[in-house]
Amino acid sequence: MTLLQPFSALVLWISLMMVMSSVNTDKPEENRYSCPVIQCSAPAVNGLPGRDGRDGPKGEKGDPGEGLRGLQGFPGKAGPPGMKGDVGPRGEKGQKGEQGIVASDGLQRQVTALETKLKVLEDELNRYKNALILKNIRSIGKKMFVSTGNQDTFENGKSLCARAGSTLASPRNDAENTALKDLVRPARQAHIGISDAQTEGRFVYLSGGAVTYSKWNTGEPNNLRNEDCVVMHESGKWNDVDCSNTQALIICEF
């Protein structure tokens, strides 16, 4: 009897503890130690990727969106011309324009008379030109050599040609030298528009430019007696002479 009482008490105490553990566990003290199974477990390891699924059936077309319309693109290339259209209706007749200026009979007669007079002058000029060419003018390219028929010094020859609006003849090539030679023959020699008066031995044209063509005779120029001017002989060759020489023909060039 004495032994059964402690055993009964132990069984009762165990039963009481089991009852208490099955009672509601929503106590703050117990919640503090509770945790989900996933959180409290060890970190999981990723498995192998699964197989790709099959494409499903195509869905129905959705409603048009409400986005903003894009900017208009650049115009394309022009296409081939179309067929010619029908002629359109004739437009209305425009207003009458202003009357033009009509030349009077008197003005027309004056114009005709001037044209006739100009033609006569041209013909007369051509006759004079042809006559002079037969006597003392030689044309070569755009240049024309005109003999004055006078013999004088170099300085007087320059002045004479200047008053006529020209200069002393200065051939620049063989063709011009030959044309000038044809005018020299009656006088045996003629002045040429070059000299070395400013710098001895440096012959220049009257314009100051260096001489680019020459036809010197053998041994010339020699400045034998302070000779600063040049003459052409009937042979076409050149000699330096004294500028005061009065036995040389004056030939101008235009």
XYZ file of C-alpha atoms in Angstrom:
254
model
C 0.000 0.000 0.000
C 2.825 2.282 0.851
C 4.694 1.215 -2.372
C 1.706 1.801 -4.653
C 1.151 5.374 -3.572
C 4.506 6.701 -4.883
C 4.050 4.804 -8.178
C 0.561 6.148 -8.578
C 1.871 9.644 -7.980
C 4.540 9.173 -10.677
C 2.038 7.956 -13.220
C -0.235 10.854 -12.397
C 2.596 13.355 -12.796
C 3.556 11.909 -16.249
C -0.058 12.021 -17.382
C -0.324 15.602 -16.267
C 2.785 16.576 -18.279
C 1.428 14.924 -21.393
C -1.851 16.786 -21.016
C -0.041 20.088 -20.625
C 2.047 19.496 -23.790
C -1.116 18.888 -25.816
C -2.738 22.127 -24.660
C -2.744 25.260 -26.988
C 0.895 26.317 -27.795
C 0.149 29.982 -28.778
C 2.100 31.244 -25.805
C 4.758 33.917 -26.339
C 7.397 31.812 -24.633
C 6.790 28.828 -26.932
C 6.500 30.951 -30.105
C 9.931 32.268 -29.384
C 11.389 28.752 -29.955
C 9.127 27.648 -32.865
C 10.364 27.960 -36.506
C 9.260 26.736 -39.949
C 10.730 23.547 -41.158
C 12.389 25.186 -44.252
C 14.081 27.947 -42.224
C 15.476 25.678 -39.630
C 16.656 23.022 -42.016
C 20.022 22.958 -43.813
C 20.433 24.935 -47.144
C 18.932 23.061 -50.082
C 20.980 22.044 -53.170
C 19.620 23.093 -56.629
C 18.508 20.190 -58.692
C 19.150 19.576 -62.442
C 17.197 21.746 -64.937
C 14.033 20.205 -66.195
C 13.171 19.457 -69.842
C 11.842 22.242 -72.084
C 8.125 22.259 -72.318
C 6.290 22.048 -75.628
C 5.011 25.202 -77.303
C 1.431 25.814 -76.518
C -1.254 26.710 -79.072
C -1.106 30.220 -80.580
C -3.288 32.640 -78.701
C -5.905 34.921 -80.175
C -4.887 38.322 -81.577
C -5.068 40.992 -78.909
C -6.665 44.383 -79.115
C -4.606 47.161 -80.767
C -2.430 49.116 -78.353
C -2.907 52.726 -77.452
C 0.742 53.875 -77.936
C 1.759 57.078 -79.769
C 2.079 56.951 -83.555
C 5.675 56.979 -84.830
C 7.216 59.711 -87.006
C 6.641 59.634 -90.750
C 9.565 58.138 -92.674
C 11.472 59.715 -95.568
C 9.736 59.738 -98.969
C 10.660 56.884 -101.250
C 12.074 57.115 -104.785
C 9.860 58.594 -107.439
C 8.073 56.015 -109.480
C 7.908 55.938 -113.288
C 5.933 58.748 -114.941
C 2.296 58.001 -115.364
C 0.309 58.166 -118.548
C -0.382 61.593 -119.988
C -3.733 62.846 -118.844
C -6.442 64.411 -120.906
C -6.149 68.035 -121.969
C -7.787 70.289 -119.436
C -10.393 72.884 -120.232
C -9.171 76.063 -121.924
C -8.623 78.942 -119.518
C -10.117 82.365 -119.756
C -8.564 84.875 -122.119
C -6.174 87.261 -120.382
C -6.281 91.013 -120.420
C -4.899 92.857 -123.398
C -1.286 93.943 -122.929
C 0.167 97.395 -123.361
C 0.900 98.525 -126.862
C 4.553 98.267 -127.841
C 6.693 101.131 -129.034
C 6.510 101.395 -132.781
C 9.362 103.151 -134.532
C 8.247 106.037 -136.609
C 9.019 106.143 -140.296
C 11.449 109.028 -139.727
C 13.443 107.111 -137.060
C 13.590 104.018 -139.232
C 14.963 106.065 -142.151
C 17.703 107.498 -139.893
C 18.756 104.025 -138.727
C 18.921 102.781 -142.302
C 21.020 105.793 -143.343
C 23.490 105.244 -140.474
C 23.889 101.580 -141.370
C 24.597 102.499 -144.993
C 27.147 105.158 -143.970
C 28.894 102.699 -141.630
C 29.230 100.186 -144.435
C 30.759 102.825 -146.721
C 33.295 103.785 -144.011
C 34.286 100.137 -143.469
C 34.860 99.637 -147.186
C 36.907 102.836 -147.416
C 39.037 101.812 -144.395
C 39.735 98.439 -145.959
C 40.857 100.114 -149.201
C 43.269 102.361 -147.301
C 44.576 99.426 -145.286
C 45.212 97.360 -148.411
C 46.989 100.297 -150.065
C 49.237 100.834 -147.036
C 50.087 97.136 -146.838
C 51.364 97.367 -150.400
C 53.661 100.274 -149.403
C 54.974 100.472 -145.801
C 52.933 98.277 -143.436
C 53.535 94.678 -142.450
C 51.068 92.652 -140.363
C 52.118 89.632 -138.326
C 49.648 87.963 -135.947
C 48.007 90.662 -133.844
C 50.924 93.065 -134.398
C 51.370 95.570 -137.225
C 54.631 97.333 -138.152
C 54.251 100.755 -139.803
C 57.184 102.608 -141.357
C 57.115 106.408 -141.043
C 59.501 106.802 -143.971
C 61.642 109.113 -141.814
C 65.154 108.613 -140.470
C 65.965 110.131 -137.074
C 67.569 109.538 -133.683
C 66.394 106.917 -131.221
C 64.772 109.466 -128.877
C 63.007 111.338 -131.694
C 61.758 108.030 -133.038
C 60.261 107.136 -129.639
C 58.463 110.490 -129.495
C 57.136 110.169 -133.040
C 55.676 106.713 -132.378
C 54.260 107.810 -129.000
C 52.317 110.666 -130.664
C 50.740 108.049 -132.932
C 49.772 105.940 -129.906
C 52.413 103.262 -130.519
C 56.050 102.417 -129.707
C 59.244 101.720 -131.617
C 59.164 98.319 -133.313
C 60.430 95.452 -131.118
C 60.334 92.005 -132.754
C 59.749 89.185 -130.243
C 60.277 86.155 -132.522
C 61.633 85.123 -135.922
C 58.324 85.771 -137.720
C 58.143 89.350 -136.440
C 61.831 89.909 -137.161
C 61.296 88.812 -140.790
C 58.261 91.100 -141.210
C 60.254 94.041 -139.837
C 63.205 93.232 -142.120
C 60.949 93.686 -145.181
C 60.426 97.331 -144.168
C 64.125 98.010 -143.478
C 65.534 97.285 -146.946
C 65.062 100.735 -148.523
C 66.861 102.502 -145.616
C 69.506 99.812 -144.892
C 68.840 100.035 -141.090
C 66.045 100.877 -138.603
C 65.899 101.583 -134.880
C 64.583 98.801 -132.564
C 62.828 99.634 -129.294
C 65.451 98.130 -126.941
C 68.544 99.567 -125.189
C 71.005 99.050 -122.331
C 71.235 102.748 -121.388
C 70.287 102.074 -117.750
C 72.547 99.043 -117.133
C 75.415 98.324 -119.512
C 75.069 94.910 -121.109
C 71.486 94.410 -119.917
C 69.189 95.155 -122.848
C 65.533 95.773 -122.038
C 62.400 96.749 -123.934
C 61.025 100.275 -123.658
C 58.514 98.912 -121.151
C 61.399 97.859 -118.867
C 61.056 94.098 -119.397
C 64.103 91.952 -120.141
C 64.683 91.102 -123.813
C 63.467 87.558 -124.534
C 64.451 87.348 -128.232
C 67.504 88.616 -130.118
C 69.114 88.351 -133.556
C 72.590 89.788 -132.954
C 75.130 89.984 -135.755
C 78.436 88.198 -135.247
C 80.540 90.002 -132.596
C 77.598 92.132 -131.435
C 76.805 93.813 -129.150
C 80.309 95.203 -128.558
C 79.672 98.707 -127.110
C 82.443 99.951 -129.372
C 81.755 103.686 -128.857
C 79.418 103.649 -125.850
C 76.642 102.133 -127.961
C 73.420 101.826 -125.956
C 70.815 101.561 -128.750
C 70.091 98.858 -131.332
C 69.362 98.882 -135.058
C 68.304 96.153 -137.472
C 70.119 95.864 -140.815
C 68.454 94.821 -144.056
C 69.829 91.343 -143.419
C 67.651 91.098 -140.315
C 70.674 90.999 -137.959
C 71.093 93.435 -135.048
C 73.939 95.796 -134.067
C 74.338 98.091 -131.065
C 74.871 101.750 -132.104
C 75.120 105.243 -130.675
C 71.609 106.464 -129.755
C 72.308 109.765 -131.583
C 72.545 107.928 -134.918
C 70.301 109.754 -137.407
C 70.712 107.310 -140.303
C 68.164 104.753 -138.993
C 64.554 104.436 -140.154
C 61.735 104.978 -137.649
C 59.269 102.054 -137.661
C 56.392 101.934 -135.151
C 54.440 98.929 -134.005
C 50.711 98.694 -133.223
